Coordinates of C-alpha atoms in Angstrom, one line a residue:
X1 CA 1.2 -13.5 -20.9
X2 CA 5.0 -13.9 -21.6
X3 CA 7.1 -12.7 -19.1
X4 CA 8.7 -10.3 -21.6
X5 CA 5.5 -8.9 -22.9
X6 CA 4.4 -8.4 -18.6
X7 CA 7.8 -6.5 -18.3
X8 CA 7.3 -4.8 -21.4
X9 CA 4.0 -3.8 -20.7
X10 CA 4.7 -2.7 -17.0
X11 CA 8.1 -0.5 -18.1
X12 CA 5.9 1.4 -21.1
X13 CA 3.2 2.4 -18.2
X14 CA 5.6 3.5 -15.6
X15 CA 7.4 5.3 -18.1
X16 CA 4.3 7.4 -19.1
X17 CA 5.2 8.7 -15.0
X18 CA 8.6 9.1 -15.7
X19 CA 8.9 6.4 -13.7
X20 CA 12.2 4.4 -15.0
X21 CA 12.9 0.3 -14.0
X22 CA 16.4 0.5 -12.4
X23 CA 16.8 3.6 -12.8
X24 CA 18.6 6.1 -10.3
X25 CA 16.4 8.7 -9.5
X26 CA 14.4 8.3 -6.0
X27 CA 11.5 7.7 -7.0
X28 CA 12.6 5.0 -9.9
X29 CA 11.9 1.7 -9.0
X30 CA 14.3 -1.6 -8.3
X31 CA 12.8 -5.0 -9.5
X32 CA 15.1 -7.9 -8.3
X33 CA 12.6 -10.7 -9.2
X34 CA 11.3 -10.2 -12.8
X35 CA 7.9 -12.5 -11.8
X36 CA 7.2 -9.0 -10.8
X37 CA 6.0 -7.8 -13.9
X38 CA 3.6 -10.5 -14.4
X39 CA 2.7 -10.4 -10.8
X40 CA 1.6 -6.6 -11.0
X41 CA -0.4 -6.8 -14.0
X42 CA -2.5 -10.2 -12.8
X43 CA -2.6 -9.0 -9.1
X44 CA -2.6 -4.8 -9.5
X45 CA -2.2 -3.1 -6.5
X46 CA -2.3 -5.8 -4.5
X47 CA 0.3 -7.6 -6.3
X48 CA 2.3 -4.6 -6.1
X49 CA 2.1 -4.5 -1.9
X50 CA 2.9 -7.9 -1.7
X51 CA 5.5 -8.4 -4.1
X52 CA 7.2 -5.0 -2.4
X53 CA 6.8 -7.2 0.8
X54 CA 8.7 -9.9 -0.5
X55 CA 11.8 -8.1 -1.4
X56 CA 10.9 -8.1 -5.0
X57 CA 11.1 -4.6 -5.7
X58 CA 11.6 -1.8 -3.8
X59 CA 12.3 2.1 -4.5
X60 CA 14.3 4.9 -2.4
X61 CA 11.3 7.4 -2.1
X62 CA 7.8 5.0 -2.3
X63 CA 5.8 8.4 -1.5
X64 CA 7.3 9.7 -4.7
X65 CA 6.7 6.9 -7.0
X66 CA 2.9 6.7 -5.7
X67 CA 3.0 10.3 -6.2
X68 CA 3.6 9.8 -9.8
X69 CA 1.8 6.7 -10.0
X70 CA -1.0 8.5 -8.9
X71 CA -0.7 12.0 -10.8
X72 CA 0.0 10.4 -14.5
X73 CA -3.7 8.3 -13.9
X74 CA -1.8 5.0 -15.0
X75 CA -5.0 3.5 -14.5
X76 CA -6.6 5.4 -17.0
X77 CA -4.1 5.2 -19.7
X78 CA -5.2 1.4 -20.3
X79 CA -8.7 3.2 -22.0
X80 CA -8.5 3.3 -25.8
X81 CA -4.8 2.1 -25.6
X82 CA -4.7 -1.2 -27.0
X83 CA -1.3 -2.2 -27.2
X84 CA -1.5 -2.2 -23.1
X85 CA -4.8 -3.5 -22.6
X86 CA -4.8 -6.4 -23.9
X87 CA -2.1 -7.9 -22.6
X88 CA -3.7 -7.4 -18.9
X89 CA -7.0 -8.1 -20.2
X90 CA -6.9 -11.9 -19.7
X91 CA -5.4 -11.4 -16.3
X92 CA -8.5 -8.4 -15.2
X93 CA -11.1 -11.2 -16.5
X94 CA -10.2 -13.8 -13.9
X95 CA -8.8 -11.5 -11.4
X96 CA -11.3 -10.2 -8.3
X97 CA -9.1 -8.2 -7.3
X98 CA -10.6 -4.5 -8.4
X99 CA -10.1 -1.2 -7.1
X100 CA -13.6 -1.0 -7.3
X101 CA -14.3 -3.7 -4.8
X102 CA -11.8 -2.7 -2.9
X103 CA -13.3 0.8 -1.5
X104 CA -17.0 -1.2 -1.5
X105 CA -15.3 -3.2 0.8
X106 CA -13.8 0.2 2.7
X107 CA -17.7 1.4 2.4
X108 CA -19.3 -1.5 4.0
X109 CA -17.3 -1.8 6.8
X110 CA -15.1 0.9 7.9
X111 CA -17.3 4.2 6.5
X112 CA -20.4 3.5 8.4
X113 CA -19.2 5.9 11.2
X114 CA -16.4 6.2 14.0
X115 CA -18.9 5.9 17.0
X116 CA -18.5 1.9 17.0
X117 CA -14.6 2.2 16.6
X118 CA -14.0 4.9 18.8
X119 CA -16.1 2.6 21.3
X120 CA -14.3 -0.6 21.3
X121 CA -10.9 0.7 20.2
X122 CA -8.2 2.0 22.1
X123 CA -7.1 5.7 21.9
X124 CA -5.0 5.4 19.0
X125 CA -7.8 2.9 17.5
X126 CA -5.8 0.5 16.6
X127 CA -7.9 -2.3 14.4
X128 CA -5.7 -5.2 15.4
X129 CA -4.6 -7.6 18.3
X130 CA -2.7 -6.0 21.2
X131 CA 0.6 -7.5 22.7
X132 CA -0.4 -8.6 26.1
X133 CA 2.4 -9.9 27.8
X134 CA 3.2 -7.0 30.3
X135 CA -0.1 -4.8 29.8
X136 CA -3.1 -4.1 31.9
X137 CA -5.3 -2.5 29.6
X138 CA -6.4 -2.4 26.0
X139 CA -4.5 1.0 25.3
X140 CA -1.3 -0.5 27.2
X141 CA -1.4 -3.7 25.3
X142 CA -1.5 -1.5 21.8
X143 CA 1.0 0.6 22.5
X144 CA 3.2 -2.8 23.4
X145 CA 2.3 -4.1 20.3
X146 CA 3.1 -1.1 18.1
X147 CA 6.2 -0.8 19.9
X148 CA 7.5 -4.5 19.7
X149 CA 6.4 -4.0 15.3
X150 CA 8.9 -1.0 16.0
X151 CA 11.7 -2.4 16.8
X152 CA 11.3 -5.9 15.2
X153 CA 11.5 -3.7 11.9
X154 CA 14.7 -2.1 13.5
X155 CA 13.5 1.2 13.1
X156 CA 15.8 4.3 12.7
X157 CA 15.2 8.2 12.3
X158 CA 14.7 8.9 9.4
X159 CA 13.8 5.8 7.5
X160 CA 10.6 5.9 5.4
X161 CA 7.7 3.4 5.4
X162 CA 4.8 2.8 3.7
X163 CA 1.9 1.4 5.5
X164 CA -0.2 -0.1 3.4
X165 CA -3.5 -0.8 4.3
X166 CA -3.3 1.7 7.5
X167 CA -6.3 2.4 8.8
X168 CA -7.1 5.1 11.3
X169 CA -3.4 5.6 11.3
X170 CA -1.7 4.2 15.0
X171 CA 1.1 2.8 13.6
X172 CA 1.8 5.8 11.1
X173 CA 1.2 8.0 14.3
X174 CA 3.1 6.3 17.1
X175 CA 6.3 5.0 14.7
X176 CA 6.7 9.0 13.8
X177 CA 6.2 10.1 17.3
X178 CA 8.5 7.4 19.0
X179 CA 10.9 6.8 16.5
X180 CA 11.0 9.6 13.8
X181 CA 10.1 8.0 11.3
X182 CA 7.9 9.2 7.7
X183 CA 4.8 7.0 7.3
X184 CA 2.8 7.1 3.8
X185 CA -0.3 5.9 5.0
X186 CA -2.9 3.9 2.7
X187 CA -6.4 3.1 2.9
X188 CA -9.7 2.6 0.9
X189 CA -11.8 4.4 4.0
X190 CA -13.2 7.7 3.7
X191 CA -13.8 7.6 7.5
X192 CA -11.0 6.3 8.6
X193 CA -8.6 9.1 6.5
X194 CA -11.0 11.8 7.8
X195 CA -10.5 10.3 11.5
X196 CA -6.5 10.6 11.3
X197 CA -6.4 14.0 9.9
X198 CA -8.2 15.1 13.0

């Protein structure tokens, strides 16, 4: 698809959120590489994490914008609509990427219960590698490591972050607890969201 078309496409759907491109309310979003557009509609929401993470959007309130995202359906308005659909239909028809597949994948391996995490995790059950250098145990190490992501991302009081992909929710827990920070957590596990509201 043209890139004008992908931008076309992608400001028509966000506006159906009253979401506006550039525009200057919070929860409008700020596109400084316009591969964006075609990026989003090949990749979907995982083109729209990792095109956030490399600086080619952004937006002042992201739990706003998902907010609104998420209220309007946009990913229902493709049904009967075919001026949108098919533009994005060539990029859906060689693109894996599904939110369908996505929560199978939360299904198979994070919902089949907490017992096994809760096991070999440490107490904030964190799902990744610990930072070892001064630690003596597993729930030392994490707490390094969450730590060290802390301040490597310069965190401040206040700031916002969106944590995509967050699992039981350490990181969202510890940055707001340590640093006063708001985490929007993400995730496609049942278990795991029912885990961190406990």
């Amino acid at each position: 698809m043209a890139q004008e078309n992908a931008e076309a496409v992608v400001r028509e759907l966000l506006s159906i959120a009253g979401i506006t491109v550039n525009g200057d309310k919070s929860y409008d979003i700020q596109v400084h590489n316009s591969d964006f557009y075609q990026r989003l509609l090949s990749d979907g929401s995982l083109g729209s994490g990792e095109s956030y993470m490399d600086g080619w959007w952004d937006c002042p309130a992201l739990d706003q914008f998902f907010e609104r995202v998420v209220r309007a359906k946009l990913d229902r308005k493709f049904r009967g609509n075919w001026k949108l659909l098919l533009p994005v239909l060539k990029s859906k028809l060689i693109n894996l990427q599904k939110i369908r597949r996505a929560f199978q994948v939360g299904e198979r391996h994070y919902d089949t219960g907490n017992d096994l995490y809760t096991a070999m995790l440490d107490k904030r059950m964190n799902y990744t590698c610990g930072y070892w250098k001064n630690a003596t145990d597993l729930d030392s190490a994490q707490e390094a490591k969450l730590d060290l992501v802390c301040r490597k991302i310069n965190l401040q009081t206040g700031m916002r972050i969106l944590d995509l992909g967050c699992g039981f929710g350490a990181f969202a827990g510890y940055a707001a607890e340590k640093y006063g920070v708001h985490v929007t957590g993400v995730t496609v596990s049942r278990k795991q969201v029912e885990l961190a509201n406990e």
